[in-house]
PDB file of C-alpha atoms in Angstrom:
ATOM      1  CA  ILE A   1      91.231  97.471  82.595  1.00  0.00           C
ATOM      2  CA  ARG A   2      92.307  96.236  86.038  1.00  0.00           C
ATOM      3  CA  LEU A   3      95.941  96.489  87.093  1.00  0.00           C
ATOM      4  CA  ILE A   4      97.120  95.489  90.575  1.00  0.00           C
ATOM      5  CA  SER A   5     100.436  96.432  92.237  1.00  0.00           C
ATOM      6  CA  CYS A   6     102.019  97.601  88.979  1.00  0.00           C
ATOM      7  CA  ARG A   7     104.743 100.216  88.513  1.00  0.00           C
ATOM      8  CA  GLY A   8     105.609 102.500  85.644  1.00  0.00           C
ATOM      9  CA  VAL A   9     102.123 102.400  84.087  1.00  0.00           C
ATOM     10  CA  ARG A  10     101.316 104.563  81.041  1.00  0.00           C
ATOM     11  CA  VAL A  11      97.802 104.677  79.587  1.00  0.00           C
ATOM     12  CA  THR A  12      97.590 107.115  76.664  1.00  0.00           C
ATOM     13  CA  ASP A  13      95.679 107.867  73.475  1.00  0.00           C
ATOM     14  CA  ILE A  14      92.913 105.274  73.744  1.00  0.00           C
ATOM     15  CA  THR A  15      89.115 105.336  73.600  1.00  0.00           C
ATOM     16  CA  LEU A  16      87.082 103.091  75.915  1.00  0.00           C
ATOM     17  CA  ARG A  17      83.332 102.438  75.765  1.00  0.00           C
ATOM     18  CA  ASN A  18      80.631 100.752  77.834  1.00  0.00           C
ATOM     19  CA  SER A  19      82.268  98.441  80.328  1.00  0.00           C
ATOM     20  CA  PRO A  20      79.967  96.216  82.442  1.00  0.00           C
ATOM     21  CA  MET A  21      81.619  97.682  85.591  1.00  0.00           C
ATOM     22  CA  TRP A  22      84.212 100.351  86.364  1.00  0.00           C
ATOM     23  CA  MET A  23      85.971 101.102  83.108  1.00  0.00           C
ATOM     24  CA  GLN A  24      89.429 101.210  84.748  1.00  0.00           C
ATOM     25  CA  HIS A  25      90.571 100.105  88.219  1.00  0.00           C
ATOM     26  CA  TYR A  26      94.188 100.728  89.202  1.00  0.00           C
ATOM     27  CA  LEU A  27      94.827  99.116  92.596  1.00  0.00           C
ATOM     28  CA  ALA A  28      98.028  99.804  94.579  1.00  0.00           C
ATOM     29  CA  CYS A  29      99.874 101.025  91.481  1.00  0.00           C
ATOM     30  CA  GLU A  30     102.802 103.470  91.481  1.00  0.00           C
ATOM     31  CA  ASN A  31     104.356 105.924  89.038  1.00  0.00           C
ATOM     32  CA  MET A  32     101.435 106.234  86.649  1.00  0.00           C
ATOM     33  CA  VAL A  33     100.715 108.523  83.705  1.00  0.00           C
ATOM     34  CA  VAL A  34      97.224 108.640  82.187  1.00  0.00           C
ATOM     35  CA  SER A  35      96.798 111.097  79.330  1.00  0.00           C
ATOM     36  CA  ARG A  36      94.666 111.854  76.292  1.00  0.00           C
ATOM     37  CA  ILE A  37      92.132 109.100  76.885  1.00  0.00           C
ATOM     38  CA  ARG A  38      88.430 109.262  76.037  1.00  0.00           C
ATOM     39  CA  VAL A  39      85.851 107.273  77.974  1.00  0.00           C
ATOM     40  CA  SER A  40      82.116 106.833  77.394  1.00  0.00           C
ATOM     41  CA  ASN A  41      80.629 104.459  79.969  1.00  0.00           C
ATOM     42  CA  HIS A  42      76.832 104.190  79.948  1.00  0.00           C
ATOM     43  CA  GLY A  43      76.119 100.482  79.606  1.00  0.00           C
ATOM     44  CA  ASN A  44      75.325  99.629  83.206  1.00  0.00           C
ATOM     45  CA  ARG A  45      75.306 100.724  86.849  1.00  0.00           C
ATOM     46  CA  ASN A  46      78.701 101.244  88.515  1.00  0.00           C
ATOM     47  CA  ASN A  47      80.035 102.692  85.258  1.00  0.00           C
ATOM     48  CA  ASP A  48      82.896 104.787  86.640  1.00  0.00           C
ATOM     49  CA  MET A  49      85.316 106.399  84.197  1.00  0.00           C
ATOM     50  CA  ILE A  50      88.501 105.603  86.142  1.00  0.00           C
ATOM     51  CA  ASP A  51      89.376 104.538  89.697  1.00  0.00           C
ATOM     52  CA  PHE A  52      92.747 105.088  91.359  1.00  0.00           C
ATOM     53  CA  ASP A  53      92.693 102.922  94.500  1.00  0.00           C
ATOM     54  CA  GLY A  54      95.587 103.119  96.942  1.00  0.00           C
ATOM     55  CA  CYS A  55      97.829 104.442  94.158  1.00  0.00           C
ATOM     56  CA  ARG A  56     100.911 106.683  94.517  1.00  0.00           C
ATOM     57  CA  ASN A  57     102.683 109.113  92.190  1.00  0.00           C
ATOM     58  CA  VAL A  58      99.995 109.563  89.532  1.00  0.00           C
ATOM     59  CA  VAL A  59      99.614 112.219  86.821  1.00  0.00           C
ATOM     60  CA  MET A  60      96.371 112.356  84.827  1.00  0.00           C
ATOM     61  CA  SER A  61      95.914 115.011  82.144  1.00  0.00           C
ATOM     62  CA  ASP A  62      94.044 115.980  78.983  1.00  0.00           C
ATOM     63  CA  CYS A  63      91.301 113.359  79.292  1.00  0.00           C
ATOM     64  CA  ILE A  64      87.587 113.426  78.420  1.00  0.00           C
ATOM     65  CA  GLY A  65      85.036 111.234  80.167  1.00  0.00           C
ATOM     66  CA  ASP A  66      81.252 110.810  80.153  1.00  0.00           C
ATOM     67  CA  THR A  67      79.785 108.238  82.562  1.00  0.00           C
ATOM     68  CA  ASP A  68      76.622 107.130  84.340  1.00  0.00           C
ATOM     69  CA  ASP A  69      78.414 106.541  87.648  1.00  0.00           C
ATOM     70  CA  ASP A  70      81.347 108.545  89.024  1.00  0.00           C
ATOM     71  CA  GLY A  71      83.901 110.058  86.677  1.00  0.00           C
ATOM     72  CA  ILE A  72      87.468 110.524  87.913  1.00  0.00           C
ATOM     73  CA  THR A  73      87.455 108.646  91.211  1.00  0.00           C
ATOM     74  CA  ILE A  74      90.142 108.245  93.860  1.00  0.00           C
ATOM     75  CA  LYS A  75      89.416 105.438  96.323  1.00  0.00           C
ATOM     76  CA  SER A  76      91.088 103.769  99.271  1.00  0.00           C
ATOM     77  CA  THR A  77      89.561 100.319  99.694  1.00  0.00           C
ATOM     78  CA  SER A  78      92.482  99.065 101.818  1.00  0.00           C
ATOM     79  CA  PRO A  79      94.874 100.587 104.381  1.00  0.00           C
ATOM     80  CA  ALA A  80      96.972 101.899 101.462  1.00  0.00           C
ATOM     81  CA  VAL A  81      96.712 105.705 101.156  1.00  0.00           C
ATOM     82  CA  SER A  82      96.054 107.242  97.735  1.00  0.00           C
ATOM     83  CA  GLU A  83      98.711 109.969  97.571  1.00  0.00           C
ATOM     84  CA  HIS A  84     100.823 112.249  95.412  1.00  0.00           C
ATOM     85  CA  ILE A  85      98.257 112.546  92.624  1.00  0.00           C
ATOM     86  CA  ALA A  86      97.850 115.398  90.105  1.00  0.00           C
ATOM     87  CA  ILE A  87      94.793 115.674  87.850  1.00  0.00           C
ATOM     88  CA  THR A  88      94.630 118.508  85.309  1.00  0.00           C
ATOM     89  CA  ASN A  89      93.116 119.694  82.019  1.00  0.00           C
ATOM     90  CA  CYS A  90      90.227 117.224  81.903  1.00  0.00           C
ATOM     91  CA  VAL A  91      86.591 117.491  80.787  1.00  0.00           C
ATOM     92  CA  VAL A  92      84.296 115.286  82.855  1.00  0.00           C
ATOM     93  CA  SER A  93      80.572 114.481  82.670  1.00  0.00           C
ATOM     94  CA  SER A  94      78.759 112.169  85.083  1.00  0.00           C
ATOM     95  CA  HIS A  95      75.231 111.340  86.132  1.00  0.00           C
ATOM     96  CA  CYS A  96      76.703 110.977  89.655  1.00  0.00           C
ATOM     97  CA  ASN A  97      79.924 112.667  90.860  1.00  0.00           C
ATOM     98  CA  ALA A  98      82.310 114.052  88.277  1.00  0.00           C
ATOM     99  CA  ILE A  99      85.528 114.182  90.353  1.00  0.00           C
ATOM    100  CA  LYS A 100      85.424 112.276  93.622  1.00  0.00           C
ATOM    101  CA  MET A 101      87.584 111.172  96.544  1.00  0.00           C
ATOM    102  CA  GLY A 102      85.806 108.384  98.471  1.00  0.00           C
ATOM    103  CA  THR A 103      83.443 107.067  99.475  1.00  0.00           C
ATOM    104  CA  GLU A 104      85.774 104.152 100.244  1.00  0.00           C
ATOM    105  CA  SER A 105      88.378 105.797 102.484  1.00  0.00           C
ATOM    106  CA  THR A 106      90.038 103.093 104.622  1.00  0.00           C
ATOM    107  CA  GLY A 107      93.581 104.424 104.215  1.00  0.00           C
ATOM    108  CA  GLY A 108      92.623 107.855 102.956  1.00  0.00           C
ATOM    109  CA  PHE A 109      93.941 110.533 100.634  1.00  0.00           C
ATOM    110  CA  ARG A 110      97.019 112.733 100.900  1.00  0.00           C
ATOM    111  CA  ASN A 111      98.769 115.335  98.730  1.00  0.00           C
ATOM    112  CA  ILE A 112      96.348 115.535  95.804  1.00  0.00           C
ATOM    113  CA  ALA A 113      95.906 118.442  93.356  1.00  0.00           C
ATOM    114  CA  VAL A 114      92.989 118.820  90.945  1.00  0.00           C
ATOM    115  CA  SER A 115      93.208 121.801  88.584  1.00  0.00           C
ATOM    116  CA  ASN A 116      92.024 123.341  85.320  1.00  0.00           C
ATOM    117  CA  CYS A 117      89.094 120.991  84.707  1.00  0.00           C
ATOM    118  CA  VAL A 118      85.641 121.450  83.192  1.00  0.00           C
ATOM    119  CA  ILE A 119      82.620 119.608  84.607  1.00  0.00           C
ATOM    120  CA  LYS A 120      79.519 119.569  82.418  1.00  0.00           C
ATOM    121  CA  PRO A 121      76.287 117.589  81.973  1.00  0.00           C
ATOM    122  CA  SER A 122      76.446 114.261  80.212  1.00  0.00           C
ATOM    123  CA  ASP A 123      75.693 114.100  76.506  1.00  0.00           C
ATOM    124  CA  HIS A 124      73.716 110.924  77.313  1.00  0.00           C
ATOM    125  CA  ARG A 125      70.311 112.102  78.481  1.00  0.00           C
ATOM    126  CA  ASP A 126      68.975 108.614  79.313  1.00  0.00           C
ATOM    127  CA  VAL A 127      70.014 107.785  82.880  1.00  0.00           C
ATOM    128  CA  VAL A 128      70.920 104.271  84.017  1.00  0.00           C
ATOM    129  CA  TYR A 129      72.147 105.454  87.423  1.00  0.00           C
ATOM    130  CA  GLY A 130      72.220 108.879  89.070  1.00  0.00           C
ATOM    131  CA  VAL A 131      70.500 112.000  87.731  1.00  0.00           C
ATOM    132  CA  ARG A 132      70.543 113.582  84.307  1.00  0.00           C
ATOM    133  CA  ASP A 133      72.759 116.625  84.987  1.00  0.00           C
ATOM    134  CA  GLY A 134      74.890 114.991  87.672  1.00  0.00           C
ATOM    135  CA  ILE A 135      74.753 114.898  91.471  1.00  0.00           C
ATOM    136  CA  SER A 136      77.987 116.763  92.301  1.00  0.00           C
ATOM    137  CA  GLY A 137      80.976 118.346  90.610  1.00  0.00           C
ATOM    138  CA  ILE A 138      83.683 117.906  93.252  1.00  0.00           C
ATOM    139  CA  ALA A 139      82.948 115.362  96.034  1.00  0.00           C
ATOM    140  CA  LEU A 140      85.346 114.895  98.956  1.00  0.00           C
ATOM    141  CA  GLU A 141      84.096 112.117 101.239  1.00  0.00           C
ATOM    142  CA  ILE A 142      85.581 110.360 104.272  1.00  0.00           C
ATOM    143  CA  VAL A 143      83.091 107.811 105.627  1.00  0.00           C
ATOM    144  CA  ASP A 144      85.094 104.609 106.220  1.00  0.00           C
ATOM    145  CA  GLY A 145      87.811 106.031 108.457  1.00  0.00           C
ATOM    146  CA  GLY A 146      91.088 107.263 106.993  1.00  0.00           C
ATOM    147  CA  VAL A 147      92.563 110.716 106.605  1.00  0.00           C
ATOM    148  CA  MET A 148      92.047 113.343 103.926  1.00  0.00           C
ATOM    149  CA  GLU A 149      94.794 115.971 104.038  1.00  0.00           C
ATOM    150  CA  ASN A 150      96.673 118.406 101.830  1.00  0.00           C
ATOM    151  CA  ILE A 151      94.100 118.511  99.042  1.00  0.00           C
ATOM    152  CA  THR A 152      94.037 121.376  96.512  1.00  0.00           C
ATOM    153  CA  VAL A 153      91.177 121.969  94.068  1.00  0.00           C
ATOM    154  CA  SER A 154      91.598 124.997  91.788  1.00  0.00           C
ATOM    155  CA  ASN A 155      90.330 126.561  88.574  1.00  0.00           C
ATOM    156  CA  ILE A 156      87.296 124.369  87.972  1.00  0.00           C
ATOM    157  CA  ALA A 157      84.345 125.367  85.754  1.00  0.00           C
ATOM    158  CA  VAL A 158      81.081 123.624  86.672  1.00  0.00           C
ATOM    159  CA  ASP A 159      78.000 123.733  84.443  1.00  0.00           C
ATOM    160  CA  ARG A 160      74.480 122.626  85.580  1.00  0.00           C
ATOM    161  CA  VAL A 161      75.526 120.071  88.188  1.00  0.00           C
ATOM    162  CA  GLY A 162      73.243 119.713  91.213  1.00  0.00           C
ATOM    163  CA  THR A 163      75.893 120.418  93.882  1.00  0.00           C
ATOM    164  CA  PRO A 164      79.161 121.988  92.681  1.00  0.00           C
ATOM    165  CA  ILE A 165      81.133 121.149  95.862  1.00  0.00           C
ATOM    166  CA  PHE A 166      80.251 118.423  98.368  1.00  0.00           C
ATOM    167  CA  VAL A 167      82.415 117.669 101.423  1.00  0.00           C
ATOM    168  CA  ARG A 168      81.393 114.958 103.879  1.00  0.00           C
ATOM    169  CA  LEU A 169      82.915 113.535 107.060  1.00  0.00           C
ATOM    170  CA  GLY A 170      80.708 110.608 108.072  1.00  0.00           C
ATOM    171  CA  ASN A 171      80.823 107.197 109.712  1.00  0.00           C
ATOM    172  CA  ARG A 172      79.526 104.502 107.377  1.00  0.00           C
ATOM    173  CA  ALA A 173      82.332 102.331 108.862  1.00  0.00           C
ATOM    174  CA  ARG A 174      82.476  99.779 106.058  1.00  0.00           C
ATOM    175  CA  LYS A 175      85.177  97.147 106.653  1.00  0.00           C
ATOM    176  CA  HIS A 176      87.699  96.665 103.859  1.00  0.00           C
ATOM    177  CA  ALA A 177      87.824  92.923 104.682  1.00  0.00           C
ATOM    178  CA  PRO A 178      85.437  90.678 106.653  1.00  0.00           C
ATOM    179  CA  ASP A 179      87.953  90.131 109.464  1.00  0.00           C
ATOM    180  CA  ALA A 180      89.115  93.762 109.655  1.00  0.00           C
ATOM    181  CA  PRO A 181      88.133  95.939 112.616  1.00  0.00           C
ATOM    182  CA  ALA A 182      85.328  98.397 111.978  1.00  0.00           C
ATOM    183  CA  PRO A 183      86.900 101.766 111.134  1.00  0.00           C
ATOM    184  CA  GLY A 184      86.250 104.790 113.314  1.00  0.00           C
ATOM    185  CA  VAL A 185      85.595 108.363 112.254  1.00  0.00           C
ATOM    186  CA  GLY A 186      88.307 109.662 109.949  1.00  0.00           C
ATOM    187  CA  THR A 187      89.738 113.172 109.650  1.00  0.00           C
ATOM    188  CA  ILE A 188      89.698 115.964 107.089  1.00  0.00           C
ATOM    189  CA  ARG A 189      92.319 118.733 107.246  1.00  0.00           C
ATOM    190  CA  ASN A 190      94.243 121.161 105.061  1.00  0.00           C
ATOM    191  CA  ILE A 191      91.768 121.350 102.175  1.00  0.00           C
ATOM    192  CA  ARG A 192      92.095 124.336  99.823  1.00  0.00           C
ATOM    193  CA  ILE A 193      89.396 125.021  97.213  1.00  0.00           C
ATOM    194  CA  SER A 194      89.762 128.098  94.987  1.00  0.00           C
ATOM    195  CA  GLY A 195      88.712 129.420  91.622  1.00  0.00           C
ATOM    196  CA  VAL A 196      85.589 127.270  91.259  1.00  0.00           C
ATOM    197  CA  THR A 197      82.887 128.852  89.116  1.00  0.00           C
ATOM    198  CA  ALA A 198      79.447 127.283  88.743  1.00  0.00           C
ATOM    199  CA  ARG A 199      76.319 128.117  86.756  1.00  0.00           C
ATOM    200  CA  GLY A 200      72.852 126.617  86.500  1.00  0.00           C
ATOM    201  CA  THR A 201      73.190 124.517  89.659  1.00  0.00           C
ATOM    202  CA  HIS A 202      70.102 123.141  91.364  1.00  0.00           C
ATOM    203  CA  VAL A 203      68.779 120.701  93.932  1.00  0.00           C
ATOM    204  CA  THR A 204      68.658 117.199  92.448  1.00  0.00           C
ATOM    205  CA  SER A 205      65.979 114.651  93.185  1.00  0.00           C
TER     206      SER A 205
END
């Protein structure tokens, strides 16, 4: 599924399996509801569960996903900021990062709440990409410029993921278009993480 610059999007009560790329990419969409979907995506590399990219006013709830690449992913591959997003009551498994903001961060991320989610190892033990139990639970990454601000992560249960919480401010400086200026170092501020419990975590290799 790839929707671009759409409004009033509802994606509910469907099951999706084994896309050759990201399972869902919502680019510059507004006023979205995603609920009660199930995703199993283990057919290839780059098998994300869902990608919100420069989207605004999004509610995602009551979803289950199991992927080789990242699970619930918020990106910013253009100057458009991903903002006003609520994610709750989901169960996510990934061989990479279960719930992630970045790494593409040109515009950035603002006013996002992630709550009441469970992160657990994938039921698929054969790994196409990543590591068997997952690289990270919550990953917050600004590496292509942009701002990350007013982010709340609360009441998350993490089971056997290598790194439960990963926060990175870096300078990969990837351009969002060939003729765009190289981005500088972005900013991270006003991040609140609470109520995260983790068991069986380890160093991945």
